[in-house]
Short mmCIF file of C-alpha atoms in Angstrom, two decimals:
data_model
loop_
_atom_site.label_atom_id
_atom_site.label_comp_id
_atom_site.label_asym_id
_atom_site.label_seq_id
_atom_site.Cartn_x
_atom_site.Cartn_y
_atom_site.Cartn_z
CA MET A 29 120.91 101.84 90.34
CA ARG A 30 120.70 98.30 89.09
CA THR A 31 120.65 97.92 85.32
CA PHE A 32 117.32 97.06 83.79
CA ARG A 33 115.81 96.03 80.50
CA TYR A 34 113.16 98.32 79.04
CA HIS A 35 110.15 97.41 76.98
CA ARG A 36 107.47 99.77 75.68
CA ALA A 37 104.17 97.90 75.71
CA THR A 38 101.43 98.58 73.18
CA ASP A 39 99.00 95.84 74.22
CA PRO A 40 97.72 95.32 77.81
CA ALA A 41 97.75 91.52 77.54
CA GLU A 42 101.35 91.54 76.37
CA ALA A 43 102.32 93.84 79.27
CA VAL A 44 100.72 91.52 81.81
CA ARG A 45 102.37 88.47 80.26
CA LEU A 46 105.80 90.12 80.46
CA VAL A 47 105.47 91.31 84.06
CA ALA A 48 103.84 88.14 85.33
CA GLY A 49 106.61 86.10 83.72
CA GLU A 50 109.50 87.94 85.38
CA PRO A 51 109.55 88.11 89.19
CA GLU A 52 111.65 91.26 89.18
CA ALA A 53 109.62 93.19 86.63
CA ALA A 54 107.72 96.43 87.23
CA TYR A 55 105.28 98.52 85.25
CA LEU A 56 106.48 102.03 84.44
CA GLY A 57 103.80 104.73 84.39
CA GLY A 58 104.68 108.37 84.90
CA GLY A 59 107.65 107.27 86.97
CA THR A 60 107.29 110.03 89.56
CA ASN A 61 107.52 107.51 92.40
CA LEU A 62 109.20 104.47 90.80
CA VAL A 63 112.18 106.31 89.26
CA ASP A 64 112.75 108.11 92.56
CA GLN A 65 112.73 104.81 94.46
CA MET A 66 115.00 103.15 91.92
CA LYS A 67 117.51 105.92 92.61
CA LEU A 68 117.21 105.10 96.32
CA SER A 69 117.49 101.33 95.68
CA VAL A 70 114.13 100.87 97.39
CA GLN A 71 112.95 99.21 94.18
CA ARG A 72 115.38 97.30 91.99
CA PRO A 73 113.50 95.96 88.94
CA ARG A 74 115.33 93.94 86.26
CA LEU A 75 112.70 94.73 83.65
CA LEU A 76 110.58 97.85 83.19
CA VAL A 77 107.46 97.45 81.09
CA ASP A 78 106.41 100.94 80.08
CA VAL A 79 102.62 101.06 80.00
CA THR A 80 102.17 104.76 79.24
CA ARG A 81 101.47 104.09 75.51
CA LEU A 82 98.77 101.52 76.11
CA PRO A 83 95.45 102.61 74.58
CA LEU A 84 94.05 103.54 78.00
CA GLY A 85 94.33 107.30 77.79
CA SER A 86 90.75 108.53 77.62
CA VAL A 87 88.17 109.93 80.02
CA GLU A 88 84.73 108.77 78.89
CA PRO A 89 81.54 110.17 80.41
CA LEU A 90 78.91 107.43 80.06
CA PRO A 91 75.25 108.12 79.21
CA ASP A 92 74.08 107.20 82.73
CA GLY A 93 76.34 109.79 84.39
CA ALA A 94 79.14 107.37 85.24
CA LEU A 95 82.72 108.11 84.24
CA ARG A 96 85.35 105.75 82.85
CA ILE A 97 88.94 106.87 83.31
CA GLY A 98 91.79 105.12 81.52
CA ALA A 99 94.81 104.12 83.58
CA THR A 100 97.27 106.16 81.54
CA VAL A 101 95.37 109.44 81.82
CA ARG A 102 97.68 112.02 83.38
CA ASN A 103 96.62 113.46 86.71
CA SER A 104 96.68 117.03 85.37
CA ASP A 105 94.40 116.16 82.46
CA LEU A 106 91.95 114.36 84.72
CA ALA A 107 91.84 117.27 87.17
CA ALA A 108 91.13 119.72 84.34
CA HIS A 109 88.51 117.57 82.60
CA PRO A 110 85.29 119.63 82.40
CA VAL A 111 83.04 116.71 83.41
CA VAL A 112 85.22 115.86 86.43
CA ARG A 113 85.26 119.52 87.47
CA ARG A 114 81.49 119.79 87.20
CA ASP A 115 80.25 116.38 88.39
CA PHE A 116 82.98 115.20 90.76
CA PRO A 117 84.74 118.32 92.13
CA VAL A 118 86.07 116.25 95.05
CA LEU A 119 88.23 114.39 92.55
CA THR A 120 89.54 117.54 90.87
CA ARG A 121 90.34 119.05 94.26
CA ALA A 122 92.13 115.93 95.50
CA LEU A 123 94.20 115.72 92.32
CA LEU A 124 95.12 119.39 92.45
CA ALA A 125 96.06 119.16 96.13
CA ALA A 126 98.68 116.56 95.23
CA ALA A 127 102.30 117.11 94.21
CA SER A 128 103.32 119.93 91.85
CA GLY A 129 102.20 121.01 88.39
CA GLN A 130 105.18 119.24 86.79
CA LEU A 131 104.52 115.97 88.62
CA ARG A 132 100.79 116.04 87.85
CA ASN A 133 101.71 116.37 84.16
CA MET A 134 103.72 113.15 84.48
CA ALA A 135 101.74 111.02 86.95
CA THR A 136 99.14 108.57 85.66
CA VAL A 137 95.91 107.39 87.27
CA GLY A 138 97.09 103.77 87.47
CA GLY A 139 100.46 104.77 88.89
CA ASN A 140 98.84 107.05 91.43
CA LEU A 141 96.89 104.12 92.89
CA LEU A 142 100.03 101.97 93.00
CA GLN A 143 102.45 104.51 94.42
CA ARG A 144 104.26 103.36 97.54
CA THR A 145 104.16 104.77 101.04
CA ARG A 146 106.40 107.71 101.87
CA CYS A 147 107.20 106.23 105.32
CA VAL A 148 110.80 107.35 105.77
CA TYR A 149 111.88 103.92 106.98
CA PHE A 150 110.50 102.26 103.86
CA GLN A 151 112.49 104.74 101.78
CA ASP A 152 115.73 104.20 103.72
CA VAL A 153 117.28 100.89 102.73
CA GLY A 154 119.60 101.16 105.73
CA LYS A 155 116.66 100.56 108.10
CA PRO A 156 114.64 97.40 108.72
CA CYS A 157 111.19 97.47 107.11
CA ASN A 158 108.65 94.65 106.81
CA LYS A 159 107.20 96.20 103.69
CA ARG A 160 110.52 96.06 101.85
CA GLU A 161 111.66 92.81 103.43
CA PRO A 162 109.02 90.70 105.20
CA GLY A 163 110.22 89.65 108.64
CA ALA A 164 112.88 92.36 108.93
CA GLY A 165 110.95 94.34 111.54
CA CYS A 166 109.35 97.78 111.65
CA SER A 167 111.51 100.79 112.43
CA ALA A 168 108.56 103.16 112.56
CA LEU A 169 106.65 101.52 115.39
CA ASP A 170 109.11 102.87 117.95
CA GLY A 171 110.61 105.51 115.68
CA GLN A 172 109.47 108.76 114.12
CA ASN A 173 105.84 107.92 113.47
CA ARG A 174 104.28 111.37 113.45
CA ASP A 175 103.14 111.04 109.83
CA LEU A 176 101.95 107.45 110.07
CA ALA A 177 98.75 105.50 110.68
CA ILE A 178 96.15 105.84 113.42
CA LEU A 179 93.66 103.34 111.95
CA GLY A 180 93.92 99.77 110.69
CA TRP A 181 97.63 99.33 111.33
CA SER A 182 99.29 96.16 112.58
CA PRO A 183 102.46 95.53 114.58
CA SER A 184 104.07 94.68 111.22
CA CYS A 185 103.48 98.03 109.59
CA VAL A 186 102.15 101.48 110.40
CA ALA A 187 102.66 103.06 106.97
CA THR A 188 100.00 105.16 105.27
CA HIS A 189 98.93 105.23 101.64
CA PRO A 190 100.10 108.55 100.20
CA SER A 191 97.53 109.16 97.44
CA ASP A 192 95.10 112.07 97.57
CA MET A 193 93.29 110.95 94.41
CA ALA A 194 92.49 107.53 95.88
CA VAL A 195 90.78 109.14 98.89
CA ALA A 196 88.37 110.99 96.60
CA LEU A 197 87.79 107.81 94.61
CA ALA A 198 87.05 105.90 97.82
CA ALA A 199 84.36 108.43 98.70
CA LEU A 200 82.91 108.12 95.18
CA ASP A 201 82.58 104.30 95.33
CA ALA A 202 84.93 104.01 92.36
CA ARG A 203 85.84 100.61 90.97
CA VAL A 204 89.30 99.69 89.74
CA GLU A 205 89.47 97.80 86.46
CA VAL A 206 92.38 95.38 86.41
CA LEU A 207 93.81 92.88 83.97
CA GLU A 208 95.38 89.89 85.69
CA PRO A 209 97.09 86.87 84.15
CA ASP A 210 93.75 85.04 84.48
CA GLY A 211 91.68 87.80 82.88
CA ALA A 212 89.95 91.09 83.57
CA ARG A 213 87.91 91.97 86.64
CA GLU A 214 86.75 94.94 88.73
CA ILE A 215 87.68 95.61 92.35
CA PRO A 216 85.95 98.23 94.52
CA LEU A 217 88.51 100.95 95.28
CA THR A 218 87.91 100.48 99.00
CA GLU A 219 88.98 96.83 98.65
CA PHE A 220 91.82 97.42 96.21
CA HIS A 221 94.44 98.35 98.84
CA ARG A 222 95.05 95.89 101.68
CA LEU A 223 95.44 96.60 105.37
CA PRO A 224 98.92 95.47 106.41
CA GLY A 225 98.18 92.47 108.66
CA ASP A 226 101.33 90.38 108.75
CA ARG A 227 102.08 90.86 105.02
CA PRO A 228 102.57 94.60 104.51
CA ASP A 229 104.58 93.85 101.37
CA ARG A 230 101.33 92.78 99.70
CA GLU A 231 99.71 96.12 99.07
CA THR A 232 96.79 95.36 96.79
CA THR A 233 94.28 92.59 96.23
CA MET A 234 95.39 92.23 92.62
CA ALA A 235 97.03 88.99 91.56
CA PRO A 236 100.81 89.22 91.00
CA GLY A 237 101.46 90.80 87.60
CA GLY A 238 98.06 92.51 87.63
CA LEU A 239 97.76 95.73 85.67
CA VAL A 240 95.38 98.59 86.45
CA THR A 241 93.63 99.39 83.18
CA GLY A 242 91.18 102.00 84.43
CA VAL A 243 88.86 103.36 87.07
CA ARG A 244 85.06 103.63 86.85
CA ILE A 245 83.09 106.10 88.92
CA PRO A 246 79.38 105.27 89.09
CA ALA A 247 76.86 108.04 88.57
CA LEU A 248 76.21 110.10 91.69
CA PRO A 249 74.32 113.30 90.88
CA TYR A 250 74.72 114.74 94.36
CA ALA A 251 78.51 114.49 94.02
CA ARG A 252 78.32 117.99 92.54
CA ARG A 253 78.26 118.93 96.21
CA SER A 254 81.62 117.42 97.15
CA THR A 255 85.06 118.57 98.13
CA TYR A 256 88.47 117.57 99.44
CA ARG A 257 90.29 119.19 102.32
CA LYS A 258 93.94 118.45 103.02
CA ALA A 259 96.11 119.38 106.00
CA ARG A 260 99.83 119.46 105.29
CA ASP A 261 102.95 120.89 106.85
CA ARG A 262 103.33 123.66 104.28
CA ALA A 263 100.91 125.52 102.07
CA SER A 264 101.61 123.50 98.94
CA PHE A 265 103.49 120.56 97.42
CA ALA A 266 103.54 118.25 100.43
CA PHE A 267 101.94 114.97 101.35
CA ALA A 268 98.91 115.06 103.59
CA VAL A 269 99.18 114.88 107.36
CA GLY A 270 95.46 114.19 107.22
CA SER A 271 92.76 114.70 104.61
CA VAL A 272 89.03 114.34 104.13
CA ALA A 273 87.01 113.71 100.98
CA ALA A 274 83.29 114.26 101.38
CA VAL A 275 80.11 114.16 99.32
CA LEU A 276 76.93 115.49 100.89
CA ASP A 277 73.27 115.17 99.96
CA LEU A 278 70.78 117.26 101.91
CA ASP A 279 67.05 117.03 102.37
CA GLY A 280 66.23 120.45 103.72
CA ASP A 281 68.31 120.71 106.88
CA LEU A 282 68.73 116.94 107.18
CA VAL A 283 71.49 114.74 105.82
CA ARG A 284 69.88 112.48 103.23
CA ASP A 285 73.14 110.76 102.29
CA VAL A 286 76.85 111.32 102.79
CA ARG A 287 80.13 109.77 101.75
CA ILE A 288 83.30 110.38 103.73
CA ALA A 289 86.85 109.08 103.25
CA TYR A 290 90.05 109.89 105.14
CA GLY A 291 93.59 110.10 103.79
CA ALA A 292 96.98 109.73 105.48
CA VAL A 293 95.55 107.80 108.42
CA ALA A 294 95.81 104.17 107.28
CA HIS A 295 97.33 101.68 104.87
CA ARG A 296 94.54 102.49 102.46
CA PRO A 297 92.08 105.29 101.86
CA TRP A 298 89.80 105.03 104.90
CA ARG A 299 86.12 104.99 104.09
CA ALA A 300 84.38 106.38 107.19
CA ARG A 301 81.27 104.20 107.05
CA LEU A 302 80.49 104.53 110.77
CA ALA A 303 80.48 108.32 110.48
CA GLU A 304 78.28 108.11 107.40
CA GLU A 305 75.82 105.83 109.19
CA ALA A 306 75.73 108.17 112.17
CA LEU A 307 74.88 111.14 109.94
CA ARG A 308 72.09 109.81 107.72
CA GLY A 309 68.82 111.39 108.71
CA ARG A 310 70.49 113.71 111.23
CA PRO A 311 70.51 117.52 111.09
CA ALA A 312 73.36 118.94 108.99
CA THR A 313 74.95 120.79 111.88
CA VAL A 314 78.43 121.18 113.28
CA GLU A 315 77.29 119.13 116.29
CA SER A 316 76.16 116.16 114.18
CA PHE A 317 79.30 116.29 112.06
CA GLY A 318 81.49 116.21 115.17
CA LEU A 319 79.58 113.34 116.76
CA ALA A 320 79.77 111.37 113.51
CA ALA A 321 83.54 111.85 113.33
CA ASP A 322 83.80 110.70 116.94
CA GLU A 323 81.94 107.50 116.00
CA GLU A 324 84.51 106.75 113.32
CA LEU A 325 87.55 107.78 115.31
CA ALA A 326 86.63 105.71 118.37
CA ALA A 327 88.61 102.94 116.67
CA ALA A 328 91.72 105.11 116.32
CA ARG A 329 94.90 103.78 117.94
CA PRO A 330 97.38 106.62 117.70
CA LEU A 331 101.13 105.97 117.82
CA PRO A 332 103.38 107.84 120.27
CA HIS A 333 103.90 110.82 117.93
CA ASN A 334 100.66 111.14 116.01
CA GLY A 335 97.91 111.48 118.58
CA PHE A 336 97.21 114.93 117.14
CA LYS A 337 95.78 113.28 114.03
CA VAL A 338 92.62 112.27 115.89
CA PRO A 339 91.42 115.83 116.61
CA LEU A 340 92.87 116.95 113.27
CA ILE A 341 90.70 114.48 111.35
CA ARG A 342 87.72 115.35 113.54
CA ASN A 343 88.15 119.04 112.79
CA LEU A 344 88.71 118.43 109.08
CA THR A 345 85.53 116.35 108.96
CA VAL A 346 83.46 119.04 110.67
CA ARG A 347 84.84 121.90 108.57
CA THR A 348 84.57 120.00 105.28
CA LEU A 349 80.96 118.95 105.86
CA ALA A 350 79.98 122.35 107.23
CA ASP A 351 81.42 124.02 104.12
CA LEU A 352 79.50 121.61 101.90
CA ALA A 353 76.28 122.18 103.82
CA GLU A 354 76.62 125.92 103.21
CA THR A 355 77.29 125.50 99.48
CA ALA A 356 74.30 125.98 97.24
CA PRO A 357 73.84 122.90 95.10
CA ARG A 358 74.49 123.32 91.38
CA MET B 13 109.67 87.56 74.86
CA PRO B 14 110.52 90.49 72.59
CA GLU B 15 114.10 91.64 72.45
CA VAL B 16 114.84 93.97 75.33
CA THR B 17 118.30 95.12 76.33
CA GLU B 18 119.92 97.27 78.96
CA ARG B 19 120.88 99.91 76.39
CA SER B 20 118.58 101.59 73.92
CA SER B 21 118.56 103.88 70.92
CA VAL B 22 116.75 107.06 71.82
CA THR B 23 115.49 109.70 69.43
CA LEU B 24 114.63 113.12 70.80
CA ALA B 25 113.79 116.43 69.16
CA VAL B 26 115.61 118.83 71.45
CA ASN B 27 115.01 122.53 70.95
CA GLY B 28 113.93 121.80 67.39
CA GLU B 29 116.91 119.63 66.50
CA GLN B 30 116.63 115.90 65.95
CA GLN B 31 119.03 113.91 68.17
CA ARG B 32 119.83 110.22 68.05
CA LEU B 33 121.51 108.76 71.14
CA ARG B 34 122.59 105.33 72.33
CA LEU B 35 122.00 105.29 76.08
CA ASP B 36 122.13 103.10 79.15
CA ASN B 37 118.47 102.64 80.11
CA ARG B 38 119.22 104.21 83.49
CA THR B 39 119.99 107.60 81.91
CA THR B 40 117.46 110.19 82.94
CA LEU B 41 116.26 112.82 80.51
CA LEU B 42 118.12 115.37 82.64
CA ASP B 43 121.40 113.48 82.36
CA ALA B 44 120.91 112.93 78.62
CA LEU B 45 120.47 116.69 78.14
CA ARG B 46 123.40 117.64 80.34
CA GLU B 47 125.92 114.86 79.76
CA GLN B 48 125.16 113.65 76.24
CA LEU B 49 124.00 116.84 74.57
CA GLY B 50 125.94 119.42 76.58
CA LEU B 51 122.79 121.39 77.40
CA ILE B 52 123.56 122.39 80.97
CA GLY B 53 120.73 124.89 81.41
CA ALA B 54 118.50 122.36 83.16
CA LYS B 55 120.07 121.93 86.58
CA LYS B 56 120.47 118.89 88.81
CA GLY B 57 119.33 120.11 92.21
CA CYS B 58 117.73 117.49 94.44
CA ASP B 59 117.60 114.82 91.67
CA HIS B 60 114.38 113.52 93.28
CA GLY B 61 111.67 115.65 91.70
CA GLN B 62 111.29 118.02 94.59
CA CYS B 63 113.14 121.22 93.68
CA GLY B 64 112.11 121.90 90.08
CA SER B 65 115.51 123.07 88.81
CA CYS B 66 115.48 120.32 86.13
CA THR B 67 112.11 121.40 84.68
CA VAL B 68 111.83 121.22 80.88
CA LEU B 69 108.91 121.13 78.45
CA LEU B 70 108.17 117.64 77.15
CA ASP B 71 105.79 117.63 74.19
CA GLY B 72 104.75 121.10 75.35
CA ARG B 73 104.13 120.27 79.02
CA ARG B 74 106.32 121.11 81.99
CA VAL B 75 107.89 118.07 83.65
CA LYS B 76 110.76 117.20 85.97
CA SER B 77 113.45 115.69 83.79
CA CYS B 78 115.28 114.04 86.70
CA LEU B 79 112.43 111.52 87.19
CA ILE B 80 112.10 110.50 83.54
CA PHE B 81 114.19 107.82 81.87
CA ALA B 82 115.25 109.15 78.46
CA VAL B 83 114.38 105.81 76.86
CA ALA B 84 110.79 106.18 78.05
CA VAL B 85 110.32 109.44 76.10
CA SER B 86 112.08 108.43 72.92
CA GLY B 87 110.22 110.04 70.03
CA SER B 88 109.21 113.09 72.05
CA ALA B 89 110.01 116.77 71.67
CA VAL B 90 111.89 118.52 74.46
CA VAL B 91 112.38 122.24 74.99
CA SER B 92 114.96 123.22 77.57
CA VAL B 93 115.80 126.74 78.69
CA GLU B 94 118.29 126.96 75.81
CA GLY B 95 115.37 126.66 73.39
CA LEU B 96 113.08 129.26 74.95
CA ALA B 97 114.49 132.33 73.22
CA ASP B 98 113.29 133.11 69.72
CA ARG B 99 116.36 133.28 67.43
CA GLY B 100 118.43 135.03 70.05
CA ASN B 101 115.62 137.34 71.21
CA LEU B 102 114.40 136.85 74.76
CA ARG B 103 110.80 135.78 75.12
CA PRO B 104 108.55 138.22 77.05
CA LEU B 105 108.74 135.92 80.11
CA GLN B 106 112.53 135.94 80.03
CA GLN B 107 112.59 139.72 79.60
CA CYS B 108 110.21 140.10 82.55
CA PHE B 109 112.54 137.98 84.71
CA VAL B 110 115.38 140.38 83.77
CA ASP B 111 113.24 143.48 84.34
CA HIS B 112 112.08 142.27 87.77
CA ASP B 113 115.45 140.91 88.87
CA ALA B 114 113.78 137.55 89.43
CA PHE B 115 116.94 135.68 90.31
CA GLN B 116 119.76 135.88 92.77
CA CYS B 117 122.19 132.97 92.43
CA GLY B 118 120.37 131.91 89.27
CA TYR B 119 120.63 128.16 89.84
CA CYS B 120 116.87 127.66 89.84
CA THR B 121 116.20 130.14 87.02
CA SER B 122 116.22 127.68 84.11
CA GLY B 123 113.63 125.56 85.84
CA GLN B 124 111.59 128.58 86.91
CA LEU B 125 111.48 129.84 83.30
CA CYS B 126 110.47 126.49 81.84
CA SER B 127 107.96 125.90 84.60
CA ALA B 128 106.43 129.37 84.21
CA THR B 129 106.20 128.85 80.44
CA GLY B 130 104.28 125.61 80.97
CA MET B 131 102.21 127.09 83.76
CA LEU B 132 101.10 130.09 81.68
CA ASP B 133 100.01 127.67 78.98
CA GLU B 134 97.96 125.73 81.56
CA VAL B 135 96.37 129.04 82.59
CA ARG B 136 95.55 129.82 78.95
CA ARG B 137 93.78 126.46 78.75
CA GLY B 138 91.69 127.41 81.79
CA TRP B 139 93.04 124.71 84.12
CA PRO B 140 92.01 125.28 87.75
CA SER B 141 94.37 124.97 90.71
CA VAL B 142 93.69 123.92 94.27
CA VAL B 143 93.31 127.56 95.31
CA THR B 144 90.74 128.24 92.59
CA GLU B 145 87.54 129.00 94.48
CA ASP B 146 85.09 127.18 92.23
CA VAL B 147 86.79 124.47 90.19
CA ALA B 148 83.53 123.69 88.39
CA ALA B 149 83.22 127.19 86.95
CA ALA B 150 84.43 127.35 83.36
CA GLY B 151 86.09 130.47 82.01
CA PRO B 152 89.42 132.21 82.22
CA VAL B 153 91.63 131.85 85.31
CA ARG B 154 92.09 135.02 87.36
CA LEU B 155 95.84 134.84 87.86
CA THR B 156 96.17 136.24 91.38
CA ASP B 157 99.48 136.14 93.24
CA GLU B 158 98.05 133.27 95.28
CA GLU B 159 97.39 131.34 92.05
CA ILE B 160 100.91 132.05 90.77
CA ARG B 161 102.47 130.89 94.03
CA GLU B 162 100.43 127.70 94.14
CA ARG B 163 101.10 126.88 90.49
CA MET B 164 104.83 127.55 90.85
CA SER B 165 105.19 125.63 94.12
CA GLY B 166 107.09 122.83 92.40
CA ASN B 167 110.04 125.17 91.96
CA LEU B 168 112.14 126.08 94.95
CA CYS B 169 114.36 129.15 95.15
CA ARG B 170 116.62 129.01 98.17
CA CYS B 171 117.68 132.64 97.62
CA ALA B 172 114.01 133.49 98.19
CA ALA B 173 113.59 135.58 95.08
CA TYR B 174 109.94 134.52 95.14
CA PRO B 175 108.44 138.04 95.25
CA GLN B 176 110.37 139.01 92.10
CA ILE B 177 109.55 135.73 90.37
CA VAL B 178 105.85 136.22 91.11
CA ALA B 179 106.09 139.82 89.86
CA ALA B 180 107.81 138.72 86.64
CA ILE B 181 105.17 136.08 85.92
CA ARG B 182 102.35 138.47 86.78
CA ALA B 183 103.84 141.08 84.43
CA THR B 184 104.12 138.52 81.63
CA ALA B 185 100.52 137.42 82.06
CA THR B 186 99.26 141.01 82.27
CA ALA B 187 101.14 142.00 79.12
CA GLU B 188 99.63 138.99 77.34
CA VAL B 189 96.09 139.91 78.35
CA THR B 190 96.44 143.57 77.34
CA ARG B 191 98.26 142.85 74.10
#
């Protein structure tokens, strides 16, 4: 591992100034991904600015039913928060489906959004990868791509975003609060991560040096009827092969409104707006759910090894929505 | 630019004892415990946060010490397996591991004990898990075997002593409830 300087930040503006002023600087949150990748030489920062002591550690329910979550809140604390459990169970379920108890105690909300893909070629510095080194080529396109993207990928990169939490946040229309060298702003979660295009090394729409300071979930009373379903290769402690976050609002037997997001299928959490559109006003039946998923997945371009993800996501969509439709609202 | 260097002074309360170390910033908490302080209970298994054998309690919560730079937790309190016993007397969890023969080679045991200690505390606080049927429901966790397995899934045992480990944890939790 390359040697690095360490600084523990106490003020967000100071942290941004330090990272923006040093091209090889990185923010250190829980470290569950960064420290691992530093050991693998996938990331080689010269300066680590530890942001875990910034005063961004609270979960604040707002009077209108919205929720403000500080960037340094640990994933385990967020999952266990009584208001999250009650009002946004999809978020609790997504958080709890991720990693292990020990890692959830370490991981932060900001770090979770900024974790890097687990594409094995990205993590192997002996292989070409456009995300690590623009222009080097993509080893996954013709390699082992079973776990990789079916939607939104480009010939430059077929990696997927690994977060479960972000998929739930995409379905909840969350907004990411960032502090950039030019000041603070909010970015919709669904626009926070970029599709790869020809610059897969640029992963977010934040300015260089930008710091995630928090996440805001707008009020959504019907989110009490929401859940997250994750398919993985073993029963626990594994990244998703495919996942679905869904929020369902019923009017009798009809779908009044619905929010759906997919995980492990694209460079960012995939908000399934076509499926949502196809479902509004339709009967809440297995048939409608399947047809809606087909609408969304018509755009899928599977790679040689991951064609199974298309029916997998379809089935996850149907099962998740059917389960929600059967749940009595709270 | 504040002064930042590639070595740092690190203060840690380890098993109740205050320790002051001068470390290369690259030193993980696991390596600080093992190499600097001679506490070799926490094991280096995968060294990538996947196997759980390095689990310790950091400010009361279970974490994987191989993915934490010691400098980043300066000022914190750490309990490793060496600090679990109470003045030489095994804790109920440790005794249950002995009674249920919850180890074969024993390499993962330190991490399993620290992880189970942290996990039982999470259960006491009513934290749900992904196998909890209704995460919105408040109230005590019913610690089924399925819950124990899910909550302990960050600790691998390649000898496959899992049934005994689950039994030991179940026995500890049951004894706590009936006490």
